[in-house]
C-alpha positions as a printed Julia matrix, in Angstrom:
339×3 Matrix{Float64}:
 92.56  33.8   65.05
 94.98  30.58  65.56
 93.49  27.44  64.11
 91.14  26.84  61.23
 87.08  25.56  61.3
 86.44  21.83  59.75
 83.51  21.95  57.83
 82.13  17.83  57.53
 79.79  16.88  55.15
 78.28  13.51  53.16
 79.01  13.41  49.8
 75.67  12.9   47.64
 73.56  14.18  50.2
 74.7   17.81  52.01
 77.73  18.52  49.67
 75.68  21.45  47.67
 75.16  23.05  50.69
 77.95  22.43  52.51
 79.8   23.79  49.12
 77.59  27.44  49.54
 78.02  27.08  53.29
 81.86  27.46  52.6
 82.02  30.16  50.13
 79.56  32.27  52.34
 82.19  31.97  55.6
 84.7   32.88  53.05
 83.39  36.45  53.84
 83.98  36.38  57.21
 87.18  33.95  57.31
 90.43  34.08  55.15
 90.87  30.68  52.69
 92.86  29.38  55.04
 91.34  29.24  57.91
 88.6   26.9   56.55
 88.97  23.14  55.88
 86.9   21.11  53.44
 88.45  17.58  52.5
 87.13  17.36  48.91
 89.68  20.38  48.16
 92.51  19.83  50.82
 93.5   15.98  50.58
 96.31  15.07  48.05
 95.24  12.17  45.95
 97.02   8.84  47.15
 97.0   10.01  50.58
 95.62   8.05  53.52
 92.24  10.09  54.25
 91.51   8.69  57.81
 95.27  10.11  59.24
 94.95  12.93  57.11
 91.45  13.66  58.22
 92.54  12.98  61.92
 94.95  15.22  61.83
 93.63  18.62  60.04
 90.84  18.02  62.9
 93.45  17.79  65.16
 94.64  21.44  63.68
 91.38  22.8   64.44
 89.26  25.08  66.79
 85.58  24.6   65.17
 84.16  21.99  63.58
 81.02  22.39  61.78
 79.14  19.22  61.41
 76.92  19.86  57.98
 73.75  17.47  58.32
 71.01  16.83  55.69
 67.98  14.87  55.46
 69.7   11.52  54.38
 72.98  12.04  56.43
 72.01   9.44  59.08
 70.38   6.89  56.86
 72.88   6.35  54.28
 74.14   3.27  53.27
 76.8    1.46  51.86
 76.46  -0.7   48.41
 75.99  -3.64  50.7
 72.97  -1.91  52.18
 75.04  -1.48  56.05
 74.35   1.84  57.53
 77.33   4.36  56.28
 77.65   5.49  60.28
 77.79   2.09  61.51
 81.16   1.62  59.65
 84.19   2.31  61.52
 85.96   3.46  58.18
 83.37   5.76  57.01
 84.78   9.37  56.68
 81.93  11.36  57.98
 81.97   9.24  61.16
 85.94   9.39  61.34
 85.96  13.54  61.27
 83.01  13.86  63.74
 84.43  11.04  66.32
 88.22  12.72  65.96
 86.7   16.22  66.72
 84.64  14.65  69.62
 87.34  13.47  71.67
 89.03  16.95  71.21
 88.71  20.4   72.85
 87.15  22.02  70.19
 84.09  23.88  69.56
 81.29  21.06  67.52
 78.47  22.86  65.97
 75.67  20.58  64.17
 74.36  22.22  61.07
 70.8   21.17  59.73
 70.5   21.79  55.86
 67.39  21.21  53.58
 64.89  20.72  56.67
 67.02  17.88  58.25
 66.09  16.82  61.91
 68.65  16.12  64.55
 69.45  12.83  65.17
 68.86  11.47  68.75
 70.7    9.51  71.18
 69.76   6.43  69.95
 70.27   6.91  66.32
 74.11   7.29  66.52
 76.53   4.83  67.23
 78.21   5.2   71.49
 81.19   7.44  70.01
 79.14   9.99  68.18
 76.36   9.85  71.01
 77.8   13.2   72.05
 77.17  15.21  68.76
 73.06  14.67  69.7
 74.04  16.92  73.03
 75.52  19.4   70.74
 73.21  22.8   69.96
 72.21  22.82  66.51
 71.88  25.17  63.89
 69.44  25.76  61.0
 70.16  26.89  57.69
 67.14  27.04  55.3
 67.33  27.57  51.89
 65.08  30.71  51.33
 67.53  32.12  54.27
 70.82  30.75  53.43
 73.06  34.01  53.35
 71.48  35.17  56.67
 71.67  32.06  58.79
 75.25  31.71  57.35
 76.27  35.11  58.17
 74.56  34.78  61.84
 76.41  31.25  61.81
 80.0   33.0   61.37
 79.12  35.53  63.75
 78.07  33.03  66.77
 81.27  31.09  65.87
 83.37  34.3   65.99
 81.81  35.4   69.5
 82.59  31.84  71.02
 85.89  31.63  69.91
 86.61  35.13  71.24
 87.02  36.57  67.63
 86.11  40.37  66.99
 83.51  40.62  64.97
 83.16  42.4   61.33
 80.43  43.93  59.1
 79.31  41.27  56.32
 78.2   41.46  53.09
 74.14  42.1   53.46
 71.95  39.01  52.6
 70.32  38.97  49.55
 66.59  38.85  49.45
 65.21  35.28  48.0
 64.05  35.53  44.7
 60.52  36.91  44.34
 60.74  38.94  47.54
 60.69  42.31  47.82
 61.67  42.19  51.54
 65.08  41.62  53.31
 65.71  38.1   53.65
 66.34  38.11  57.66
 63.23  40.4   57.85
 60.92  38.04  55.86
 62.01  35.05  57.29
 61.13  36.23  60.39
 58.08  37.67  60.36
 54.61  36.25  58.7
 51.73  38.18  57.81
 48.6   37.77  59.54
 47.11  35.19  56.39
 50.24  32.76  56.88
 49.59  33.31  60.89
 46.39  31.93  60.51
 46.56  29.33  57.33
 50.12  28.56  57.17
 51.43  25.43  58.77
 55.05  26.45  58.46
 57.48  28.5   60.29
 57.18  29.26  63.88
 54.93  31.71  66.28
 55.75  33.68  69.62
 53.21  33.18  72.72
 51.67  36.34  71.9
 51.06  35.65  67.76
 49.58  31.97  68.99
 47.27  33.62  71.93
 46.0   36.57  69.73
 45.74  34.51  66.51
 43.52  31.83  68.93
 41.48  34.1   70.07
 40.85  35.61  66.92
 39.73  32.44  65.75
 37.46  31.48  68.08
 35.7   34.89  68.41
 34.86  34.94  64.71
 33.31  31.05  65.33
 31.56  32.34  68.21
 30.04  35.44  66.23
 28.87  33.42  63.24
 27.53  30.69  65.68
 25.8   33.42  67.31
 24.5   35.04  63.87
 23.17  31.54  62.4
 21.38  30.74  65.73
 19.64  34.36  65.58
 18.89  33.76  61.88
 17.27  30.04  61.75
 15.55  30.17  64.95
 12.7   32.61  64.1
 12.92  31.71  60.95
 11.73  27.97  61.02
 10.06  28.15  64.66
  6.91  29.79  62.62
  7.12  27.33  59.49
  7.48  24.27  61.92
  6.17  24.54  65.5
  7.56  22.1   67.96
  5.3   19.21  69.16
  5.39  17.01  72.06
  6.07  13.74  70.16
  9.23  15.34  68.15
 12.06  15.66  70.2
 14.48  17.7   67.66
 12.77  19.93  65.35
 14.06  20.51  61.86
 15.29  23.58  62.97
 17.27  22.81  65.77
 18.96  19.98  63.83
 19.86  22.32  61.06
 21.34  24.73  63.61
 23.26  21.86  64.95
 24.39  21.1   61.7
 25.57  24.53  60.64
 27.67  25.13  63.72
 29.14  21.84  63.52
 30.36  23.03  60.24
 31.4   26.13  61.34
 33.59  24.6   64.13
 35.0   22.49  61.67
 35.53  25.34  59.5
 38.03  26.76  61.78
 40.15  23.69  62.46
 42.25  24.9   59.68
 43.34  27.9   61.61
 43.27  26.42  64.83
 45.44  23.51  63.66
 47.66  25.86  61.52
 48.18  27.9   64.82
 48.89  24.87  67.13
 51.49  23.47  64.69
 53.53  26.47  64.48
 53.45  27.26  68.23
 54.37  23.66  68.3
 57.35  24.29  65.67
 58.49  27.24  68.81
 58.52  24.45  71.14
 60.65  22.29  68.83
 57.72  19.37  67.85
 55.96  19.1   64.78
 53.18  17.03  63.32
 53.46  13.68  65.85
 52.4   15.89  68.77
 49.99  18.09  66.03
 48.08  14.66  65.57
 46.75  14.37  69.68
 44.7   17.96  68.67
 43.78  16.45  65.43
 42.44  13.44  67.17
 40.5   15.41  69.75
 38.8   17.31  67.24
 37.78  14.32  65.48
 36.21  12.37  68.3
 34.45  15.86  69.72
 32.72  16.08  66.02
 31.77  12.17  66.09
 30.37  12.5   69.32
 28.22  15.81  68.38
 26.82  14.04  65.21
 25.87  10.92  67.44
 23.96  13.61  70.29
 26.54  12.36  72.96
 26.7   15.98  73.82
 27.29  14.86  77.33
 31.16  13.14  76.18
 31.77  15.65  73.45
 31.71  18.84  75.62
 34.62  17.1   77.92
 36.5   16.35  75.0
 36.45  19.72  74.01
 37.17  21.13  77.2
 40.54  19.14  77.14
 41.22  20.01  73.79
 40.64  23.8   74.7
 42.59  23.34  77.77
 45.46  21.72  75.86
 45.6   24.82  73.22
 45.73  27.5   75.58
 48.62  25.51  77.36
 50.64  26.13  74.47
 50.28  30.28  75.27
 52.34  29.63  78.14
 55.32  27.26  77.5
 58.46  29.48  76.59
 59.52  28.41  72.94
 63.27  27.41  72.05
 65.75  30.29  71.7
 67.17  30.92  68.38
 66.61  28.97  65.17
 65.74  25.56  64.9
 64.49  23.29  62.52
 61.18  24.91  61.58
 62.7   28.64  61.05
 64.04  31.46  62.85
 63.38  32.61  66.67
 59.67  34.6   65.88
 61.33  36.66  68.64
 64.79  37.51  66.95
 66.84  35.42  69.42
 69.89  33.25  68.58
 71.35  30.19  69.84
 73.94  29.88  72.27
 77.01  28.31  70.85
 78.88  29.28  73.61
 77.88  26.36  75.79
 78.35  22.32  74.28
 75.26  21.42  76.71
């Protein structure tokens, strides 16, 4: 491979992750093929000029982005990225103005910045396909990144060292990170779900709630009907009121698995808690109207909520890893296209 791979990172934010990434990539590339400014720039050298020269000699550029990468500030409180001499900005500007592969790599749960978050000279970075490297699957994600870089550059791939499982796990890391157990599918708010996993989990949750509701109705109504028969001047009997409240409890208890399923499905679409709040608001609104005996309003709300939920089973998720985890279908991000 002619040329080197430049690893850009912000000190004090993602330097630990960048160092781990560098060490892992050494299993795929020679030392001379990787560049990190912290080791390569000699003392007293103009770092702006040196970084520009180093980037010019590279054929691929990795921008390591941590949680504080975007909001890092100088001593005077000004954003670092707004400074023309910020070394991270200098590196990325130099890479973007050249015809080289630019790959944003998200670490430690960082999110990809949007166009409006970046200075004009860096906005092209927001259009690059990003790759997430998570702590609990670091080695596997780095190995996959190396393979994708080689594929994009037309370099033959070689077998890499096997990824070590995460501490406390008896399952290989790549398998453990991509597959969720049923308790995780139903109750965890982390990770991603495929459309089929989501649909099976949702139908199972609704079926369980329906069966429990029928059981409550069949148990309570005969018992209280004999004890307190309905009279003409009582519109709602005690058994009816108790049944309504128990059914409401059943519905609310199903929110946890239902919302966990919805959030993981939203993760597969690249969305998060902000979109989930729409579903939470509909659930709370339905429960409030039901408590006020406004079923004529509560039922349409429930219909809208259920309709939006099932729509998530029709929308195809993002291919490859994103900020929320690996592709549940095992797909990989396409680094052969910068757009």
